[in-house]
Amino acid sequence: MRNDALAQRPADSGTMDVVTLMRRATLSALVLFVSASAWADRVQVFSIQDCGDCADRIKDELKKTRGVGKVEFDKQKVELTVKLDDGVADDVVLAAVDHAGFTAVVGPGQGRYLAHPEYPAGADVAWLSRDGSAVGPLPKLRVADKYTVFDVYADWCGPCRSVDDHLREVVAARKDVAVRKLNVVEFESPLAKELGSRLEALPYIVVFTPSGKRVDIAGADMPKLDKALAAR
């Protein structure tokens, strides 16, 4: 009976109060910890719209912005992934991107590059690859009796746009020049692998003279391009 009485005896009320207080204190500490974690540094994705040569300029602006941590730019999706300090609103990033001369929206899936201007009507211009797909040997694709310019570019390449601008001026003034555009997309694309070791950087231009002489140009070297278009 005594053992049963001991087993059945209720706990002292003072002891229960202490245990209850300790449990509540532990629970409160846990809630505070979870809340602090939830409101600590966060990561947000922003889509950049009508991006030309935007990545470095936006990154430079965000480096000067208080409360902004690590910034990554996805050149394929045209998106920024930004680490923000606790309490820093999305508007801070939107304002910084605007100050850099571009437009951002909160969330993924809405990024896009600035569209390339149209070439003059009647110009001998064609896109051989828009998605990085292979096209075959370039000599077989040159246009007979014309200077053929193979312009290897990517939408994310700022200097490539300068080459594009220059080529529009060239074909507007000359009918003996044909331009063939090749969007490499990235350096691991089938097109890039097909071009091989000659493709070291962008822009990359290959010019064939009417006689078939080949000139390779690395970078936005307009004087060399113009010289190649004058060679025989």
JSON list of C-alpha atoms in Angstrom, two decimals:
[
{"chain": "A", "resi": 1, "resn": "MET", "atom": "CA", "xyz": [0.00, 0.00, 0.00]},
{"chain": "A", "resi": 2, "resn": "ARG", "atom": "CA", "xyz": [2.78, 2.38, 0.84]},
{"chain": "A", "resi": 3, "resn": "ASN", "atom": "CA", "xyz": [4.40, 1.87, -2.50]},
{"chain": "A", "resi": 4, "resn": "ASP", "atom": "CA", "xyz": [1.05, 2.44, -4.22]},
{"chain": "A", "resi": 5, "resn": "ALA", "atom": "CA", "xyz": [0.54, 5.58, -2.17]},
{"chain": "A", "resi": 6, "resn": "LEU", "atom": "CA", "xyz": [3.94, 6.89, -3.20]},
{"chain": "A", "resi": 7, "resn": "ALA", "atom": "CA", "xyz": [3.24, 6.12, -6.88]},
{"chain": "A", "resi": 8, "resn": "GLN", "atom": "CA", "xyz": [-0.12, 7.89, -6.70]},
{"chain": "A", "resi": 9, "resn": "ARG", "atom": "CA", "xyz": [1.05, 10.92, -4.79]},
{"chain": "A", "resi": 10, "resn": "PRO", "atom": "CA", "xyz": [0.65, 14.17, -6.80]},
{"chain": "A", "resi": 11, "resn": "ALA", "atom": "CA", "xyz": [3.70, 16.39, -7.22]},
{"chain": "A", "resi": 12, "resn": "ASP", "atom": "CA", "xyz": [4.16, 19.26, -4.88]},
{"chain": "A", "resi": 13, "resn": "SER", "atom": "CA", "xyz": [2.58, 22.44, -6.30]},
{"chain": "A", "resi": 14, "resn": "GLY", "atom": "CA", "xyz": [5.78, 24.43, -5.82]},
{"chain": "A", "resi": 15, "resn": "THR", "atom": "CA", "xyz": [7.74, 21.91, -7.81]},
{"chain": "A", "resi": 16, "resn": "MET", "atom": "CA", "xyz": [5.17, 22.07, -10.62]},
{"chain": "A", "resi": 17, "resn": "ASP", "atom": "CA", "xyz": [5.47, 25.83, -10.80]},
{"chain": "A", "resi": 18, "resn": "VAL", "atom": "CA", "xyz": [9.24, 25.66, -11.18]},
{"chain": "A", "resi": 19, "resn": "VAL", "atom": "CA", "xyz": [9.01, 23.02, -13.89]},
{"chain": "A", "resi": 20, "resn": "THR", "atom": "CA", "xyz": [6.34, 24.99, -15.73]},
{"chain": "A", "resi": 21, "resn": "LEU", "atom": "CA", "xyz": [8.40, 28.18, -15.60]},
{"chain": "A", "resi": 22, "resn": "MET", "atom": "CA", "xyz": [11.48, 26.37, -16.89]},
{"chain": "A", "resi": 23, "resn": "ARG", "atom": "CA", "xyz": [9.50, 24.90, -19.78]},
{"chain": "A", "resi": 24, "resn": "ARG", "atom": "CA", "xyz": [8.02, 28.27, -20.66]},
{"chain": "A", "resi": 25, "resn": "ALA", "atom": "CA", "xyz": [11.44, 29.90, -20.55]},
{"chain": "A", "resi": 26, "resn": "THR", "atom": "CA", "xyz": [12.87, 27.22, -22.84]},
{"chain": "A", "resi": 27, "resn": "LEU", "atom": "CA", "xyz": [9.96, 27.60, -25.25]},
{"chain": "A", "resi": 28, "resn": "SER", "atom": "CA", "xyz": [10.33, 31.38, -25.29]},
{"chain": "A", "resi": 29, "resn": "ALA", "atom": "CA", "xyz": [14.04, 31.10, -26.05]},
{"chain": "A", "resi": 30, "resn": "LEU", "atom": "CA", "xyz": [13.30, 28.68, -28.88]},
{"chain": "A", "resi": 31, "resn": "VAL", "atom": "CA", "xyz": [10.69, 31.00, -30.36]},
{"chain": "A", "resi": 32, "resn": "LEU", "atom": "CA", "xyz": [13.10, 33.91, -30.20]},
{"chain": "A", "resi": 33, "resn": "PHE", "atom": "CA", "xyz": [15.80, 31.84, -31.90]},
{"chain": "A", "resi": 34, "resn": "VAL", "atom": "CA", "xyz": [13.47, 30.73, -34.69]},
{"chain": "A", "resi": 35, "resn": "SER", "atom": "CA", "xyz": [12.20, 34.29, -35.15]},
{"chain": "A", "resi": 36, "resn": "ALA", "atom": "CA", "xyz": [15.73, 35.65, -35.30]},
{"chain": "A", "resi": 37, "resn": "SER", "atom": "CA", "xyz": [16.65, 33.03, -37.90]},
{"chain": "A", "resi": 38, "resn": "ALA", "atom": "CA", "xyz": [13.55, 33.84, -39.94]},
{"chain": "A", "resi": 39, "resn": "TRP", "atom": "CA", "xyz": [14.35, 37.53, -39.99]},
{"chain": "A", "resi": 40, "resn": "ALA", "atom": "CA", "xyz": [18.11, 37.20, -40.42]},
{"chain": "A", "resi": 41, "resn": "ASP", "atom": "CA", "xyz": [19.91, 37.71, -43.74]},
{"chain": "A", "resi": 42, "resn": "ARG", "atom": "CA", "xyz": [17.68, 36.72, -46.62]},
{"chain": "A", "resi": 43, "resn": "VAL", "atom": "CA", "xyz": [18.20, 36.01, -50.30]},
{"chain": "A", "resi": 44, "resn": "GLN", "atom": "CA", "xyz": [16.05, 37.58, -53.01]},
{"chain": "A", "resi": 45, "resn": "VAL", "atom": "CA", "xyz": [15.99, 37.12, -56.78]},
{"chain": "A", "resi": 46, "resn": "PHE", "atom": "CA", "xyz": [15.49, 40.09, -59.09]},
{"chain": "A", "resi": 47, "resn": "SER", "atom": "CA", "xyz": [14.89, 39.97, -62.84]},
{"chain": "A", "resi": 48, "resn": "ILE", "atom": "CA", "xyz": [16.71, 42.56, -64.93]},
{"chain": "A", "resi": 49, "resn": "GLN", "atom": "CA", "xyz": [14.81, 43.88, -67.93]},
{"chain": "A", "resi": 50, "resn": "ASP", "atom": "CA", "xyz": [16.29, 45.23, -71.15]},
{"chain": "A", "resi": 51, "resn": "CYS", "atom": "CA", "xyz": [19.83, 44.49, -70.02]},
{"chain": "A", "resi": 52, "resn": "GLY", "atom": "CA", "xyz": [22.56, 45.49, -72.43]},
{"chain": "A", "resi": 53, "resn": "ASP", "atom": "CA", "xyz": [25.96, 45.58, -70.75]},
{"chain": "A", "resi": 54, "resn": "CYS", "atom": "CA", "xyz": [24.38, 45.58, -67.31]},
{"chain": "A", "resi": 55, "resn": "ALA", "atom": "CA", "xyz": [25.97, 43.01, -65.00]},
{"chain": "A", "resi": 56, "resn": "ASP", "atom": "CA", "xyz": [29.14, 44.84, -63.93]},
{"chain": "A", "resi": 57, "resn": "ARG", "atom": "CA", "xyz": [27.44, 48.23, -63.68]},
{"chain": "A", "resi": 58, "resn": "ILE", "atom": "CA", "xyz": [24.70, 46.87, -61.44]},
{"chain": "A", "resi": 59, "resn": "LYS", "atom": "CA", "xyz": [27.16, 44.96, -59.27]},
{"chain": "A", "resi": 60, "resn": "ASP", "atom": "CA", "xyz": [29.29, 48.08, -58.83]},
{"chain": "A", "resi": 61, "resn": "GLU", "atom": "CA", "xyz": [26.25, 50.05, -57.72]},
{"chain": "A", "resi": 62, "resn": "LEU", "atom": "CA", "xyz": [25.14, 47.36, -55.26]},
{"chain": "A", "resi": 63, "resn": "LYS", "atom": "CA", "xyz": [28.62, 47.23, -53.73]},
{"chain": "A", "resi": 64, "resn": "LYS", "atom": "CA", "xyz": [28.04, 50.80, -52.58]},
{"chain": "A", "resi": 65, "resn": "THR", "atom": "CA", "xyz": [24.58, 50.02, -51.19]},
{"chain": "A", "resi": 66, "resn": "ARG", "atom": "CA", "xyz": [24.25, 49.56, -47.45]},
{"chain": "A", "resi": 67, "resn": "GLY", "atom": "CA", "xyz": [22.68, 46.32, -46.32]},
{"chain": "A", "resi": 68, "resn": "VAL", "atom": "CA", "xyz": [23.48, 44.44, -49.51]},
{"chain": "A", "resi": 69, "resn": "GLY", "atom": "CA", "xyz": [25.76, 41.42, -49.26]},
{"chain": "A", "resi": 70, "resn": "LYS", "atom": "CA", "xyz": [26.75, 38.88, -51.88]},
{"chain": "A", "resi": 71, "resn": "VAL", "atom": "CA", "xyz": [25.45, 39.50, -55.40]},
{"chain": "A", "resi": 72, "resn": "GLU", "atom": "CA", "xyz": [25.39, 36.92, -58.19]},
{"chain": "A", "resi": 73, "resn": "PHE", "atom": "CA", "xyz": [24.30, 37.48, -61.79]},
{"chain": "A", "resi": 74, "resn": "ASP", "atom": "CA", "xyz": [22.90, 34.66, -63.92]},
{"chain": "A", "resi": 75, "resn": "LYS", "atom": "CA", "xyz": [23.74, 35.71, -67.47]},
{"chain": "A", "resi": 76, "resn": "GLN", "atom": "CA", "xyz": [21.44, 33.12, -69.02]},
{"chain": "A", "resi": 77, "resn": "LYS", "atom": "CA", "xyz": [18.35, 34.01, -67.00]},
{"chain": "A", "resi": 78, "resn": "VAL", "atom": "CA", "xyz": [19.30, 37.71, -66.69]},
{"chain": "A", "resi": 79, "resn": "GLU", "atom": "CA", "xyz": [18.67, 37.55, -62.94]},
{"chain": "A", "resi": 80, "resn": "LEU", "atom": "CA", "xyz": [20.33, 38.87, -59.81]},
{"chain": "A", "resi": 81, "resn": "THR", "atom": "CA", "xyz": [20.48, 36.82, -56.63]},
{"chain": "A", "resi": 82, "resn": "VAL", "atom": "CA", "xyz": [21.10, 39.21, -53.75]},
{"chain": "A", "resi": 83, "resn": "LYS", "atom": "CA", "xyz": [21.80, 38.57, -50.08]},
{"chain": "A", "resi": 84, "resn": "LEU", "atom": "CA", "xyz": [20.15, 41.27, -47.95]},
{"chain": "A", "resi": 85, "resn": "ASP", "atom": "CA", "xyz": [20.65, 42.17, -44.31]},
{"chain": "A", "resi": 86, "resn": "ASP", "atom": "CA", "xyz": [17.75, 41.87, -41.91]},
{"chain": "A", "resi": 87, "resn": "GLY", "atom": "CA", "xyz": [15.29, 44.70, -42.45]},
{"chain": "A", "resi": 88, "resn": "VAL", "atom": "CA", "xyz": [16.58, 45.75, -45.89]},
{"chain": "A", "resi": 89, "resn": "ALA", "atom": "CA", "xyz": [13.64, 46.09, -48.28]},
{"chain": "A", "resi": 90, "resn": "ASP", "atom": "CA", "xyz": [13.57, 45.00, -51.91]},
{"chain": "A", "resi": 91, "resn": "ASP", "atom": "CA", "xyz": [13.10, 48.64, -52.88]},
{"chain": "A", "resi": 92, "resn": "VAL", "atom": "CA", "xyz": [16.70, 49.31, -51.89]},
{"chain": "A", "resi": 93, "resn": "VAL", "atom": "CA", "xyz": [17.92, 46.98, -54.63]},
{"chain": "A", "resi": 94, "resn": "LEU", "atom": "CA", "xyz": [15.38, 48.27, -57.14]},
{"chain": "A", "resi": 95, "resn": "ALA", "atom": "CA", "xyz": [16.58, 51.82, -56.52]},
{"chain": "A", "resi": 96, "resn": "ALA", "atom": "CA", "xyz": [20.24, 50.83, -56.91]},
{"chain": "A", "resi": 97, "resn": "VAL", "atom": "CA", "xyz": [19.55, 49.08, -60.21]},
{"chain": "A", "resi": 98, "resn": "ASP", "atom": "CA", "xyz": [17.63, 52.13, -61.41]},
{"chain": "A", "resi": 99, "resn": "HIS", "atom": "CA", "xyz": [20.57, 54.35, -60.42]},
{"chain": "A", "resi": 100, "resn": "ALA", "atom": "CA", "xyz": [22.82, 52.12, -62.54]},
{"chain": "A", "resi": 101, "resn": "GLY", "atom": "CA", "xyz": [20.57, 52.85, -65.50]},
{"chain": "A", "resi": 102, "resn": "PHE", "atom": "CA", "xyz": [18.50, 49.66, -65.66]},
{"chain": "A", "resi": 103, "resn": "THR", "atom": "CA", "xyz": [15.18, 48.26, -64.49]},
{"chain": "A", "resi": 104, "resn": "ALA", "atom": "CA", "xyz": [14.63, 45.35, -62.11]},
{"chain": "A", "resi": 105, "resn": "VAL", "atom": "CA", "xyz": [11.52, 43.58, -60.89]},
{"chain": "A", "resi": 106, "resn": "VAL", "atom": "CA", "xyz": [11.22, 41.36, -57.84]},
{"chain": "A", "resi": 107, "resn": "GLY", "atom": "CA", "xyz": [11.14, 37.65, -58.56]},
{"chain": "A", "resi": 108, "resn": "PRO", "atom": "CA", "xyz": [12.59, 35.24, -61.14]},
{"chain": "A", "resi": 109, "resn": "GLY", "atom": "CA", "xyz": [11.50, 34.47, -64.67]},
{"chain": "A", "resi": 110, "resn": "GLN", "atom": "CA", "xyz": [11.15, 37.99, -66.05]},
{"chain": "A", "resi": 111, "resn": "GLY", "atom": "CA", "xyz": [14.70, 38.87, -67.09]},
{"chain": "A", "resi": 112, "resn": "ARG", "atom": "CA", "xyz": [15.53, 39.79, -70.67]},
{"chain": "A", "resi": 113, "resn": "TYR", "atom": "CA", "xyz": [18.29, 41.36, -72.69]},
{"chain": "A", "resi": 114, "resn": "LEU", "atom": "CA", "xyz": [17.94, 44.52, -74.72]},
{"chain": "A", "resi": 115, "resn": "ALA", "atom": "CA", "xyz": [16.84, 43.65, -78.23]},
{"chain": "A", "resi": 116, "resn": "HIS", "atom": "CA", "xyz": [19.39, 44.20, -80.99]},
{"chain": "A", "resi": 117, "resn": "PRO", "atom": "CA", "xyz": [18.46, 46.96, -83.44]},
{"chain": "A", "resi": 118, "resn": "GLU", "atom": "CA", "xyz": [17.31, 45.86, -86.88]},
{"chain": "A", "resi": 119, "resn": "TYR", "atom": "CA", "xyz": [19.74, 45.80, -89.81]},
{"chain": "A", "resi": 120, "resn": "PRO", "atom": "CA", "xyz": [18.97, 48.03, -92.79]},
{"chain": "A", "resi": 121, "resn": "ALA", "atom": "CA", "xyz": [16.40, 46.70, -95.23]},
{"chain": "A", "resi": 122, "resn": "GLY", "atom": "CA", "xyz": [18.00, 44.81, -98.08]},
{"chain": "A", "resi": 123, "resn": "ALA", "atom": "CA", "xyz": [21.25, 44.11, -96.21]},
{"chain": "A", "resi": 124, "resn": "ASP", "atom": "CA", "xyz": [22.75, 40.66, -96.68]},
{"chain": "A", "resi": 125, "resn": "VAL", "atom": "CA", "xyz": [22.41, 39.52, -93.06]},
{"chain": "A", "resi": 126, "resn": "ALA", "atom": "CA", "xyz": [21.33, 36.14, -91.70]},
{"chain": "A", "resi": 127, "resn": "TRP", "atom": "CA", "xyz": [21.33, 34.35, -88.35]},
{"chain": "A", "resi": 128, "resn": "LEU", "atom": "CA", "xyz": [22.95, 30.94, -88.67]},
{"chain": "A", "resi": 129, "resn": "SER", "atom": "CA", "xyz": [22.57, 30.06, -84.98]},
{"chain": "A", "resi": 130, "resn": "ARG", "atom": "CA", "xyz": [20.47, 31.72, -82.32]},
{"chain": "A", "resi": 131, "resn": "ASP", "atom": "CA", "xyz": [20.74, 29.04, -79.64]},
{"chain": "A", "resi": 132, "resn": "GLY", "atom": "CA", "xyz": [24.38, 27.96, -79.66]},
{"chain": "A", "resi": 133, "resn": "SER", "atom": "CA", "xyz": [23.79, 25.05, -82.06]},
{"chain": "A", "resi": 134, "resn": "ALA", "atom": "CA", "xyz": [26.59, 23.96, -84.35]},
{"chain": "A", "resi": 135, "resn": "VAL", "atom": "CA", "xyz": [26.56, 25.17, -87.98]},
{"chain": "A", "resi": 136, "resn": "GLY", "atom": "CA", "xyz": [29.33, 23.26, -89.70]},
{"chain": "A", "resi": 137, "resn": "PRO", "atom": "CA", "xyz": [32.59, 24.50, -91.28]},
{"chain": "A", "resi": 138, "resn": "LEU", "atom": "CA", "xyz": [32.59, 28.26, -91.80]},
{"chain": "A", "resi": 139, "resn": "PRO", "atom": "CA", "xyz": [34.40, 28.19, -95.17]},
{"chain": "A", "resi": 140, "resn": "LYS", "atom": "CA", "xyz": [31.45, 26.30, -96.65]},
{"chain": "A", "resi": 141, "resn": "LEU", "atom": "CA", "xyz": [29.07, 28.99, -95.40]},
{"chain": "A", "resi": 142, "resn": "ARG", "atom": "CA", "xyz": [30.80, 32.01, -96.87]},
{"chain": "A", "resi": 143, "resn": "VAL", "atom": "CA", "xyz": [29.04, 33.96, -99.61]},
{"chain": "A", "resi": 144, "resn": "ALA", "atom": "CA", "xyz": [30.69, 33.79, -103.00]},
{"chain": "A", "resi": 145, "resn": "ASP", "atom": "CA", "xyz": [32.06, 37.04, -104.44]},
{"chain": "A", "resi": 146, "resn": "LYS", "atom": "CA", "xyz": [31.47, 38.91, -101.18]},
{"chain": "A", "resi": 147, "resn": "TYR", "atom": "CA", "xyz": [33.28, 39.70, -97.96]},
{"chain": "A", "resi": 148, "resn": "THR", "atom": "CA", "xyz": [31.63, 37.39, -95.45]},
{"chain": "A", "resi": 149, "resn": "VAL", "atom": "CA", "xyz": [31.70, 38.38, -91.79]},
{"chain": "A", "resi": 150, "resn": "PHE", "atom": "CA", "xyz": [30.88, 35.69, -89.26]},
{"chain": "A", "resi": 151, "resn": "ASP", "atom": "CA", "xyz": [29.97, 37.57, -86.10]},
{"chain": "A", "resi": 152, "resn": "VAL", "atom": "CA", "xyz": [30.18, 35.25, -83.08]},
{"chain": "A", "resi": 153, "resn": "TYR", "atom": "CA", "xyz": [28.47, 36.89, -80.13]},
{"chain": "A", "resi": 154, "resn": "ALA", "atom": "CA", "xyz": [26.34, 36.39, -77.02]},
{"chain": "A", "resi": 155, "resn": "ASP", "atom": "CA", "xyz": [23.49, 38.53, -75.72]},
{"chain": "A", "resi": 156, "resn": "TRP", "atom": "CA", "xyz": [25.33, 39.03, -72.42]},
{"chain": "A", "resi": 157, "resn": "CYS", "atom": "CA", "xyz": [28.50, 40.31, -74.13]},
{"chain": "A", "resi": 158, "resn": "GLY", "atom": "CA", "xyz": [28.62, 44.11, -73.98]},
{"chain": "A", "resi": 159, "resn": "PRO", "atom": "CA", "xyz": [31.48, 44.62, -76.51]},
{"chain": "A", "resi": 160, "resn": "CYS", "atom": "CA", "xyz": [29.62, 42.34, -78.94]},
{"chain": "A", "resi": 161, "resn": "ARG", "atom": "CA", "xyz": [26.97, 45.03, -79.23]},
{"chain": "A", "resi": 162, "resn": "SER", "atom": "CA", "xyz": [29.61, 47.52, -80.38]},
{"chain": "A", "resi": 163, "resn": "VAL", "atom": "CA", "xyz": [30.60, 45.13, -83.15]},
{"chain": "A", "resi": 164, "resn": "ASP", "atom": "CA", "xyz": [26.95, 44.74, -84.10]},
{"chain": "A", "resi": 165, "resn": "ASP", "atom": "CA", "xyz": [26.54, 48.52, -84.32]},
{"chain": "A", "resi": 166, "resn": "HIS", "atom": "CA", "xyz": [29.61, 48.79, -86.54]},
{"chain": "A", "resi": 167, "resn": "LEU", "atom": "CA", "xyz": [28.46, 46.02, -88.86]},
{"chain": "A", "resi": 168, "resn": "ARG", "atom": "CA", "xyz": [25.11, 47.72, -89.36]},
{"chain": "A", "resi": 169, "resn": "GLU", "atom": "CA", "xyz": [26.95, 50.81, -90.56]},
{"chain": "A", "resi": 170, "resn": "VAL", "atom": "CA", "xyz": [29.12, 48.72, -92.87]},
{"chain": "A", "resi": 171, "resn": "VAL", "atom": "CA", "xyz": [26.28, 46.87, -94.61]},
{"chain": "A", "resi": 172, "resn": "ALA", "atom": "CA", "xyz": [24.28, 50.08, -94.92]},
{"chain": "A", "resi": 173, "resn": "ALA", "atom": "CA", "xyz": [27.11, 51.52, -97.03]},
{"chain": "A", "resi": 174, "resn": "ARG", "atom": "CA", "xyz": [28.36, 48.42, -98.86]},
{"chain": "A", "resi": 175, "resn": "LYS", "atom": "CA", "xyz": [26.62, 45.75, -100.92]},
{"chain": "A", "resi": 176, "resn": "ASP", "atom": "CA", "xyz": [29.72, 43.58, -101.19]},
{"chain": "A", "resi": 177, "resn": "VAL", "atom": "CA", "xyz": [29.58, 42.57, -97.50]},
{"chain": "A", "resi": 178, "resn": "ALA", "atom": "CA", "xyz": [27.51, 39.72, -96.07]},
{"chain": "A", "resi": 179, "resn": "VAL", "atom": "CA", "xyz": [27.07, 39.28, -92.33]},
{"chain": "A", "resi": 180, "resn": "ARG", "atom": "CA", "xyz": [26.34, 35.94, -90.73]},
{"chain": "A", "resi": 181, "resn": "LYS", "atom": "CA", "xyz": [25.38, 36.04, -87.05]},
{"chain": "A", "resi": 182, "resn": "LEU", "atom": "CA", "xyz": [26.19, 33.22, -84.63]},
{"chain": "A", "resi": 183, "resn": "ASN", "atom": "CA", "xyz": [24.92, 33.41, -81.06]},
{"chain": "A", "resi": 184, "resn": "VAL", "atom": "CA", "xyz": [27.32, 31.20, -79.10]},
{"chain": "A", "resi": 185, "resn": "VAL", "atom": "CA", "xyz": [25.16, 31.53, -75.93]},
{"chain": "A", "resi": 186, "resn": "GLU", "atom": "CA", "xyz": [27.96, 30.16, -73.70]},
{"chain": "A", "resi": 187, "resn": "PHE", "atom": "CA", "xyz": [31.45, 28.75, -74.04]},
{"chain": "A", "resi": 188, "resn": "GLU", "atom": "CA", "xyz": [30.24, 25.19, -73.53]},
{"chain": "A", "resi": 189, "resn": "SER", "atom": "CA", "xyz": [27.65, 25.25, -76.32]},
{"chain": "A", "resi": 190, "resn": "PRO", "atom": "CA", "xyz": [27.90, 22.97, -79.38]},
{"chain": "A", "resi": 191, "resn": "LEU", "atom": "CA", "xyz": [28.79, 26.01, -81.48]},
{"chain": "A", "resi": 192, "resn": "ALA", "atom": "CA", "xyz": [31.61, 27.02, -79.13]},
{"chain": "A", "resi": 193, "resn": "LYS", "atom": "CA", "xyz": [33.00, 23.49, -79.16]},
{"chain": "A", "resi": 194, "resn": "GLU", "atom": "CA", "xyz": [32.79, 23.41, -82.93]},
{"chain": "A", "resi": 195, "resn": "LEU", "atom": "CA", "xyz": [34.75, 26.66, -83.24]},
{"chain": "A", "resi": 196, "resn": "GLY", "atom": "CA", "xyz": [37.39, 25.13, -80.98]},
{"chain": "A", "resi": 197, "resn": "SER", "atom": "CA", "xyz": [40.50, 26.80, -79.64]},
{"chain": "A", "resi": 198, "resn": "ARG", "atom": "CA", "xyz": [40.16, 29.77, -81.99]},
{"chain": "A", "resi": 199, "resn": "LEU", "atom": "CA", "xyz": [37.31, 30.99, -79.79]},
{"chain": "A", "resi": 200, "resn": "GLU", "atom": "CA", "xyz": [39.15, 32.37, -76.77]},
{"chain": "A", "resi": 201, "resn": "ALA", "atom": "CA", "xyz": [36.90, 35.32, -75.94]},
{"chain": "A", "resi": 202, "resn": "LEU", "atom": "CA", "xyz": [34.02, 37.39, -77.22]},
{"chain": "A", "resi": 203, "resn": "PRO", "atom": "CA", "xyz": [33.52, 39.19, -79.50]},
{"chain": "A", "resi": 204, "resn": "TYR", "atom": "CA", "xyz": [35.02, 36.81, -82.05]},
{"chain": "A", "resi": 205, "resn": "ILE", "atom": "CA", "xyz": [34.87, 37.69, -85.74]},
{"chain": "A", "resi": 206, "resn": "VAL", "atom": "CA", "xyz": [35.89, 35.70, -88.79]},
{"chain": "A", "resi": 207, "resn": "VAL", "atom": "CA", "xyz": [36.17, 37.48, -92.13]},
{"chain": "A", "resi": 208, "resn": "PHE", "atom": "CA", "xyz": [36.51, 35.77, -95.49]},
{"chain": "A", "resi": 209, "resn": "THR", "atom": "CA", "xyz": [37.52, 37.91, -98.44]},
{"chain": "A", "resi": 210, "resn": "PRO", "atom": "CA", "xyz": [35.92, 37.26, -101.86]},
{"chain": "A", "resi": 211, "resn": "SER", "atom": "CA", "xyz": [39.02, 35.27, -102.75]},
{"chain": "A", "resi": 212, "resn": "GLY", "atom": "CA", "xyz": [38.63, 33.07, -99.67]},
{"chain": "A", "resi": 213, "resn": "LYS", "atom": "CA", "xyz": [41.35, 34.53, -97.45]},
{"chain": "A", "resi": 214, "resn": "ARG", "atom": "CA", "xyz": [40.46, 34.15, -93.77]},
{"chain": "A", "resi": 215, "resn": "VAL", "atom": "CA", "xyz": [41.08, 36.70, -91.03]},
{"chain": "A", "resi": 216, "resn": "ASP", "atom": "CA", "xyz": [40.30, 35.94, -87.36]},
{"chain": "A", "resi": 217, "resn": "ILE", "atom": "CA", "xyz": [39.66, 38.85, -85.01]},
{"chain": "A", "resi": 218, "resn": "ALA", "atom": "CA", "xyz": [39.47, 38.56, -81.22]},
{"chain": "A", "resi": 219, "resn": "GLY", "atom": "CA", "xyz": [37.75, 41.39, -79.40]},
{"chain": "A", "resi": 220, "resn": "ALA", "atom": "CA", "xyz": [35.99, 44.52, -80.63]},
{"chain": "A", "resi": 221, "resn": "ASP", "atom": "CA", "xyz": [38.88, 45.56, -82.86]},
{"chain": "A", "resi": 222, "resn": "MET", "atom": "CA", "xyz": [37.13, 47.79, -85.40]},
{"chain": "A", "resi": 223, "resn": "PRO", "atom": "CA", "xyz": [40.30, 48.98, -87.20]},
{"chain": "A", "resi": 224, "resn": "LYS", "atom": "CA", "xyz": [41.34, 45.36, -87.80]},
{"chain": "A", "resi": 225, "resn": "LEU", "atom": "CA", "xyz": [37.81, 44.55, -88.98]},
{"chain": "A", "resi": 226, "resn": "ASP", "atom": "CA", "xyz": [37.83, 47.45, -91.43]},
{"chain": "A", "resi": 227, "resn": "LYS", "atom": "CA", "xyz": [41.29, 46.41, -92.67]},
{"chain": "A", "resi": 228, "resn": "ALA", "atom": "CA", "xyz": [40.03, 42.85, -93.24]},
{"chain": "A", "resi": 229, "resn": "LEU", "atom": "CA", "xyz": [37.10, 44.24, -95.24]},
{"chain": "A", "resi": 230, "resn": "ALA", "atom": "CA", "xyz": [39.56, 46.07, -97.49]},
{"chain": "A", "resi": 231, "resn": "ALA", "atom": "CA", "xyz": [41.87, 43.11, -98.11]},
{"chain": "A", "resi": 232, "resn": "ARG", "atom": "CA", "xyz": [41.96, 41.27, -101.44]}
]
